Amino acid sequence: MPSRNITFDPDSGVPSASNLNLYTGADFSLNLNVKTVSNSAFDLTNYTGSSQLQKTTGIGATISPNATFTVGITSAIDGLLNVSLGSTDTRSLSEGRYMYDVLVSSGSTVYTLVNGSVYVYSGISSAP
């Protein structure tokens, strides 16, 4: 399962950028290790997470189903969270470029921790 270290500055509120690859019909899981600019863990105590995956639009783009990632905080004090999407959900996505973001919120405080592009690949072979 891939992991990414990201640096987040709550004073600026600017998210880290991280691009991802996802394969249709496969489970997707990504561990995020969130650090502050001083390299200490970003404390996620009392935060909840959410994340969306949305097809990018452009000339000739077709609208595909979007998806909602599951975001679980695995160790709040250590700034660790997991973003995942099951194979049933990835199966319904069409190949192409998507955008995503990961948000955490506590009360009225909302931070976008990370965002970027996701390239969704479909298989070229099928199982026998």
Coordinates of N, CA, C and O in Angstrom, one line a residue:
M1 N 0.8 -1.2 0.0 CA 0.0 0.0 0.0 C 0.9 1.2 0.0 O 1.8 1.4 0.9
P2 N 0.7 2.1 -1.0 CA 1.6 3.3 -1.0 C 1.4 4.3 0.1 O 0.3 4.3 0.7
S3 N 2.4 5.0 0.4 CA 2.4 6.1 1.4 C 3.0 7.3 0.9 O 3.9 7.3 0.0
R4 N 2.5 8.4 1.3 CA 3.0 9.7 0.9 C 3.2 10.6 2.1 O 2.4 10.6 3.0
N5 N 4.3 11.2 2.2 CA 4.6 12.2 3.2 C 4.2 13.6 2.6 O 4.7 13.9 1.5
I6 N 3.4 14.3 3.3 CA 3.0 15.6 2.8 C 3.3 16.7 3.9 O 3.2 16.3 5.1
T7 N 3.6 17.9 3.5 CA 3.8 19.0 4.4 C 2.7 19.9 4.3 O 2.3 20.3 3.2
F8 N 2.1 20.3 5.4 CA 0.9 21.2 5.4 C 1.2 22.3 6.4 O 1.6 22.1 7.5
D9 N 1.0 23.6 5.9 CA 1.1 24.7 6.8 C -0.2 25.3 7.1 O -0.9 25.9 6.2
P10 N -0.8 25.1 8.3 CA -2.1 25.6 8.6 C -2.2 27.1 8.6 O -3.3 27.6 8.3
D11 N -1.1 27.8 8.7 CA -1.2 29.3 8.7 C -1.5 29.8 7.3 O -2.2 30.7 7.1
S12 N -0.9 29.1 6.3 CA -1.1 29.5 4.9 C -2.4 28.9 4.3 O -3.0 29.4 3.4
G13 N -2.7 27.6 4.8 CA -3.8 26.9 4.3 C -3.7 26.4 2.9 O -4.6 25.9 2.3
V14 N -2.5 26.4 2.3 CA -2.2 26.0 1.0 C -2.0 24.4 1.0 O -1.1 24.0 1.7
P15 N -2.7 23.7 0.2 CA -2.6 22.2 0.2 C -1.3 21.8 -0.5 O -0.8 22.5 -1.3
S16 N -0.8 20.6 -0.1 CA 0.3 20.0 -0.8 C -0.3 19.4 -2.1 O -1.5 19.1 -2.2
A17 N 0.6 19.2 -3.1 CA 0.1 18.7 -4.4 C 0.7 17.3 -4.5 O 1.9 17.1 -4.2
S18 N -0.1 16.3 -4.9 CA 0.4 15.0 -5.1 C -0.5 14.3 -6.1 O -1.7 14.2 -5.9
N19 N 0.1 13.8 -7.2 CA -0.7 13.1 -8.2 C -0.7 11.6 -8.0 O 0.3 11.1 -7.4
L20 N -1.8 11.0 -8.4 CA -2.0 9.6 -8.1 C -2.4 8.8 -9.3 O -2.8 9.4 -10.3
N21 N -2.2 7.5 -9.3 CA -2.7 6.5 -10.3 C -3.6 5.6 -9.7 O -3.4 5.1 -8.5
L22 N -4.7 5.2 -10.4 CA -5.7 4.3 -9.9 C -6.1 3.4 -11.0 O -6.1 3.8 -12.2
Y23 N -6.4 2.1 -10.7 CA -6.7 1.1 -11.7 C -8.2 0.7 -11.5 O -8.5 0.3 -10.4
T24 N -9.0 0.7 -12.6 CA -10.3 0.3 -12.5 C -10.4 -1.2 -12.1 O -9.6 -2.0 -12.4
G25 N -11.4 -1.4 -11.2 CA -11.6 -2.8 -10.7 C -10.7 -3.3 -9.6 O -10.8 -4.4 -9.2
A26 N -9.8 -2.4 -9.2 CA -8.9 -2.7 -8.1 C -9.2 -1.8 -6.9 O -9.6 -0.7 -7.0
D27 N -8.9 -2.4 -5.7 CA -9.0 -1.6 -4.5 C -7.9 -0.5 -4.5 O -6.7 -0.8 -5.0
F28 N -8.2 0.7 -4.0 CA -7.2 1.7 -4.0 C -7.0 2.1 -2.5 O -8.0 2.3 -1.8
S29 N -5.8 2.3 -2.0 CA -5.5 2.7 -0.7 C -4.3 3.5 -0.6 O -3.3 3.1 -1.2
L30 N -4.3 4.6 0.1 CA -3.1 5.5 0.2 C -3.0 6.0 1.6 O -4.0 6.5 2.2
N31 N -1.8 5.8 2.2 CA -1.6 6.3 3.5 C -0.9 7.7 3.4 O 0.0 7.8 2.6
L32 N -1.4 8.6 4.1 CA -0.8 10.0 4.2 C -0.2 10.2 5.5 O -0.9 10.0 6.6
N33 N 1.0 10.7 5.5 CA 1.7 11.1 6.7 C 1.8 12.6 6.7 O 2.6 13.2 5.9
V34 N 1.0 13.3 7.5 CA 0.9 14.8 7.4 C 1.9 15.4 8.4 O 1.7 15.2 9.6
K35 N 2.8 16.2 7.9 CA 3.8 16.9 8.7 C 3.5 18.4 8.6 O 3.1 18.9 7.6
T36 N 3.9 19.2 9.6 CA 3.9 20.6 9.6 C 5.2 21.1 8.9 O 6.1 20.3 8.7
V37 N 5.3 22.4 8.7 CA 6.6 23.0 8.1 C 7.8 22.8 9.0 O 8.9 22.8 8.6
S38 N 7.5 22.6 10.3 CA 8.6 22.4 11.3 C 8.9 20.9 11.4 O 9.7 20.5 12.3
N39 N 8.3 20.0 10.5 CA 8.6 18.6 10.4 C 8.0 17.8 11.6 O 8.5 16.7 11.9
S40 N 7.1 18.4 12.3 CA 6.4 17.6 13.4 C 5.0 17.2 12.8 O 4.5 17.7 11.8
A41 N 4.5 16.2 13.5 CA 3.2 15.6 13.0 C 2.1 16.7 13.1 O 2.0 17.4 14.1
F42 N 1.2 16.7 12.1 CA 0.1 17.6 12.1 C -1.0 16.9 12.9 O -1.5 15.9 12.5
D43 N -1.3 17.4 14.1 CA -2.2 16.7 15.0 C -3.7 16.8 14.5 O -4.2 17.8 14.3
L44 N -4.2 15.6 14.2 CA -5.5 15.5 13.6 C -6.6 15.1 14.7 O -7.7 14.7 14.3
T45 N -6.3 15.3 16.0 CA -7.2 15.0 17.0 C -8.4 15.9 16.9 O -8.3 17.1 16.6
N46 N -9.6 15.3 16.9 CA -10.9 16.0 16.8 C -11.2 16.4 15.4 O -12.2 17.1 15.1
Y47 N -10.5 15.9 14.4 CA -10.7 16.2 13.0 C -11.4 15.0 12.3 O -11.2 13.8 12.8
T48 N -12.2 15.2 11.3 CA -12.8 14.2 10.5 C -12.3 14.5 9.1 O -12.0 15.7 8.7
G49 N -12.2 13.5 8.2 CA -11.7 13.7 6.9 C -12.8 13.3 5.8 O -13.7 12.6 6.0
S50 N -12.6 13.9 4.6 CA -13.4 13.7 3.5 C -12.6 13.9 2.2 O -11.6 14.6 2.3
S51 N -13.0 13.3 1.1 CA -12.3 13.4 -0.1 C -13.2 13.1 -1.3 O -14.0 12.2 -1.2
Q52 N -13.0 13.8 -2.4 CA -13.8 13.6 -3.6 C -12.9 13.4 -4.8 O -11.7 13.9 -4.8
L53 N -13.4 12.6 -5.7 CA -12.7 12.4 -7.0 C -13.7 12.8 -8.1 O -14.8 12.4 -8.1
Q54 N -13.2 13.8 -8.9 CA -14.1 14.3 -9.9 C -13.4 14.4 -11.3 O -12.2 14.7 -11.4
K55 N -14.1 14.0 -12.3 CA -13.6 14.0 -13.7 C -13.3 15.4 -14.1 O -14.1 16.3 -13.9
T56 N -12.1 15.6 -14.7 CA -11.8 16.9 -15.2 C -12.6 17.1 -16.5 O -12.9 16.2 -17.2
T57 N -12.8 18.4 -16.8 CA -13.6 18.7 -18.0 C -12.7 19.4 -19.0 O -11.7 20.1 -18.6
G58 N -13.0 19.3 -20.2 CA -12.2 19.9 -21.3 C -12.9 19.8 -22.6 O -14.0 19.2 -22.6
I59 N -12.4 20.2 -23.6 CA -13.0 20.1 -24.9 C -13.2 18.6 -25.2 O -12.2 17.8 -25.2
G60 N -14.4 18.2 -25.5 CA -14.6 16.8 -25.9 C -14.7 15.8 -24.7 O -14.8 14.6 -24.9
A61 N -14.6 16.4 -23.5 CA -14.6 15.5 -22.3 C -16.1 15.0 -22.1 O -17.0 15.7 -22.3
T62 N -16.1 13.7 -21.7 CA -17.5 13.2 -21.3 C -17.5 13.1 -19.8 O -16.5 12.9 -19.1
I63 N -18.7 13.3 -19.3 CA -18.9 13.3 -17.8 C -19.0 11.8 -17.4 O -19.8 11.0 -17.9
S64 N -18.2 11.4 -16.5 CA -18.1 10.1 -15.9 C -18.6 10.1 -14.5 O -18.6 11.2 -13.9
P65 N -18.9 9.0 -13.9 CA -19.3 9.0 -12.5 C -18.1 9.5 -11.7 O -16.9 9.2 -12.0
N66 N -18.4 10.2 -10.7 CA -17.4 10.7 -9.7 C -17.4 9.7 -8.6 O -18.2 8.8 -8.5
A67 N -16.5 9.9 -7.6 CA -16.4 8.9 -6.5 C -16.1 9.7 -5.2 O -15.5 10.8 -5.3
T68 N -16.5 9.1 -4.1 CA -16.1 9.6 -2.8 C -15.2 8.7 -2.1 O -15.5 7.5 -1.9
F69 N -14.0 9.1 -1.8 CA -13.0 8.3 -1.1 C -13.4 8.2 0.3 O -14.1 9.1 0.9
T70 N -13.1 7.1 0.9 CA -13.2 6.9 2.4 C -12.0 7.4 3.0 O -10.9 7.1 2.6
V71 N -12.1 8.3 4.0 CA -10.9 8.9 4.7 C -11.0 8.5 6.1 O -12.0 8.8 6.8
G72 N -10.0 7.7 6.6 CA -9.9 7.3 8.0 C -8.7 7.8 8.6 O -7.6 7.8 8.1
I73 N -8.8 8.4 9.8 CA -7.7 8.9 10.5 C -7.2 7.7 11.3 O -7.9 7.2 12.2
T74 N -6.0 7.2 11.0 CA -5.4 6.0 11.6 C -4.6 6.3 12.9 O -4.5 5.4 13.7
S75 N -4.0 7.5 13.0 CA -3.3 7.9 14.2 C -3.4 9.4 14.3 O -2.5 10.1 13.6
A76 N -4.3 10.0 15.0 CA -4.5 11.4 15.0 C -3.3 12.2 15.5 O -2.9 13.2 14.8
I77 N -2.8 11.8 16.6 CA -1.6 12.5 17.2 C -0.4 12.5 16.3 O 0.4 13.4 16.3
D78 N -0.3 11.4 15.5 CA 0.9 11.2 14.6 C 0.6 11.8 13.2 O 1.5 11.7 12.3
G79 N -0.6 12.4 12.9 CA -0.9 12.9 11.6 C -1.1 11.9 10.5 O -0.8 12.2 9.3
L80 N -1.5 10.7 10.8 CA -1.6 9.6 9.8 C -3.1 9.4 9.4 O -4.0 9.3 10.3
L81 N -3.3 9.3 8.1 CA -4.7 9.0 7.7 C -4.6 8.1 6.4 O -3.5 8.0 5.8
N82 N -5.7 7.5 6.1 CA -5.8 6.6 5.0 C -6.9 7.0 4.1 O -8.0 7.3 4.6
V83 N -6.6 7.1 2.8 CA -7.6 7.4 1.8 C -7.8 6.1 0.9 O -6.9 5.6 0.4
S84 N -9.1 5.7 0.8 CA -9.3 4.5 0.1 C -10.6 4.5 -0.8 O -11.5 5.3 -0.5
L85 N -10.6 3.6 -1.7 CA -11.8 3.4 -2.6 C -11.8 2.0 -3.0 O -10.8 1.4 -3.5
G86 N -13.0 1.3 -2.8 CA -13.1 -0.1 -3.1 C -13.2 -0.5 -4.6 O -13.5 0.4 -5.4
S87 N -13.0 -1.7 -4.9 CA -13.0 -2.2 -6.3 C -14.3 -2.0 -7.0 O -14.4 -1.7 -8.2
T88 N -15.4 -2.1 -6.2 CA -16.7 -1.8 -6.8 C -16.8 -0.4 -7.3 O -17.4 -0.1 -8.4
D89 N -16.3 0.5 -6.5 CA -16.4 2.0 -6.9 C -15.4 2.3 -8.1 O -15.7 3.0 -9.0
T90 N -14.2 1.7 -8.0 CA -13.2 2.0 -9.1 C -13.7 1.4 -10.4 O -13.4 1.9 -11.5
R91 N -14.4 0.3 -10.3 CA -14.9 -0.4 -11.6 C -15.9 0.5 -12.4 O -15.9 0.4 -13.6
S92 N -16.6 1.4 -11.7 CA -17.5 2.3 -12.4 C -16.9 3.5 -13.0 O -17.6 4.3 -13.7
L93 N -15.6 3.7 -12.7 CA -14.9 4.9 -13.3 C -14.4 4.6 -14.7 O -14.0 3.5 -15.0
S94 N -14.5 5.6 -15.5 CA -14.0 5.5 -16.9 C -12.5 6.0 -16.9 O -12.1 6.8 -16.0
E95 N -11.7 5.5 -17.8 CA -10.3 5.9 -17.9 C -10.2 7.3 -18.2 O -11.1 7.9 -18.9
G96 N -9.2 8.0 -17.6 CA -9.0 9.4 -17.9 C -8.4 10.1 -16.7 O -8.1 9.5 -15.7
R97 N -8.4 11.4 -16.8 CA -7.8 12.3 -15.8 C -8.9 12.8 -14.9 O -10.0 13.3 -15.3
Y98 N -8.7 12.7 -13.6 CA -9.6 13.2 -12.6 C -8.8 14.2 -11.6 O -7.6 14.2 -11.7
M99 N -9.6 14.9 -10.8 CA -9.0 15.8 -9.8 C -9.5 15.2 -8.5 O -10.6 14.6 -8.4
Y100 N -8.7 15.4 -7.4 CA -9.1 15.0 -6.1 C -8.6 16.0 -5.1 O -7.7 16.8 -5.3
D101 N -9.2 16.0 -3.9 CA -8.7 16.7 -2.7 C -9.0 15.9 -1.5 O -9.9 15.1 -1.5
V102 N -8.3 16.2 -0.4 CA -8.5 15.6 0.9 C -8.6 16.7 1.9 O -7.7 17.5 2.0
L103 N -9.8 16.7 2.5 CA -10.1 17.8 3.5 C -10.2 17.2 4.9 O -10.6 16.0 5.0
V104 N -9.8 18.0 5.9 CA -10.1 17.6 7.3 C -10.8 18.8 7.9 O -10.6 19.9 7.6
S105 N -11.7 18.5 8.8 CA -12.5 19.5 9.5 C -12.7 19.2 10.9 O -12.8 18.1 11.3
S106 N -12.8 20.3 11.7 CA -13.1 20.2 13.1 C -13.9 21.5 13.4 O -13.3 22.6 13.3
G107 N -15.2 21.3 13.7 CA -16.0 22.5 13.9 C -16.1 23.3 12.7 O -16.4 22.7 11.6
S108 N -15.8 24.6 12.8 CA -15.9 25.4 11.6 C -14.5 25.5 10.8 O -14.4 26.2 9.8
T109 N -13.5 24.8 11.4 CA -12.2 24.9 10.7 C -12.1 23.8 9.7 O -12.3 22.6 10.0
V110 N -11.8 24.1 8.4 CA -11.7 23.2 7.3 C -10.4 23.4 6.6 O -10.1 24.6 6.3
Y111 N -9.6 22.4 6.5 CA -8.3 22.5 5.7 C -8.3 21.5 4.6 O -8.7 20.4 4.7
T112 N -7.9 22.0 3.4 CA -7.6 21.1 2.3 C -6.1 20.7 2.4 O -5.2 21.5 2.2
L113 N -5.8 19.5 2.8 CA -4.5 19.0 3.1 C -3.7 18.8 1.8 O -2.5 19.1 1.7
V114 N -4.3 18.1 0.9 CA -3.6 17.7 -0.3 C -4.6 17.7 -1.5 O -5.8 17.5 -1.3
N115 N -4.1 18.0 -2.7 CA -5.0 17.9 -3.9 C -4.1 17.5 -5.1 O -2.8 17.6 -5.0
G116 N -4.7 17.2 -6.2 CA -3.9 16.9 -7.4 C -4.7 16.1 -8.4 O -5.9 16.1 -8.3
S117 N -4.0 15.6 -9.3 CA -4.6 14.8 -10.4 C -4.6 13.3 -10.1 O -3.6 12.8 -9.4
V118 N -5.6 12.6 -10.6 CA -5.6 11.1 -10.5 C -5.7 10.6 -11.9 O -6.7 11.1 -12.6
Y119 N -4.9 9.8 -12.4 CA -5.1 9.2 -13.7 C -5.6 7.8 -13.5 O -5.0 7.0 -12.8
V120 N -6.8 7.6 -14.0 CA -7.5 6.3 -13.9 C -7.2 5.4 -15.1 O -7.4 5.9 -16.3
Y121 N -6.6 4.3 -14.9 CA -6.3 3.4 -16.0 C -7.3 2.2 -16.0 O -7.6 1.7 -14.9
S122 N -7.7 1.8 -17.2 CA -8.4 0.6 -17.3 C -7.5 -0.5 -17.8 O -6.6 -0.2 -18.5
G123 N -7.8 -1.8 -17.5 CA -7.0 -2.9 -17.9 C -7.0 -3.1 -19.4 O -8.0 -2.8 -20.1
I124 N -6.0 -3.7 -20.0 CA -6.0 -4.0 -21.4 C -6.2 -5.5 -21.6 O -6.4 -5.9 -22.7
S125 N -6.2 -6.2 -20.5 CA -6.5 -7.7 -20.6 C -7.6 -8.0 -19.6 O -7.9 -7.2 -18.7
S126 N -8.2 -9.1 -19.8 CA -9.3 -9.5 -18.9 C -8.9 -10.9 -18.3 O -8.2 -11.7 -19.0
A127 N -9.4 -11.2 -17.2 CA -9.2 -12.4 -16.5 C -9.8 -13.6 -17.3 O -10.9 -13.4 -17.9
P128 N -9.2 -14.7 -17.4 CA -9.8 -15.9 -18.1 C -11.1 -16.4 -17.4 O -11.3 -16.2 -16.3

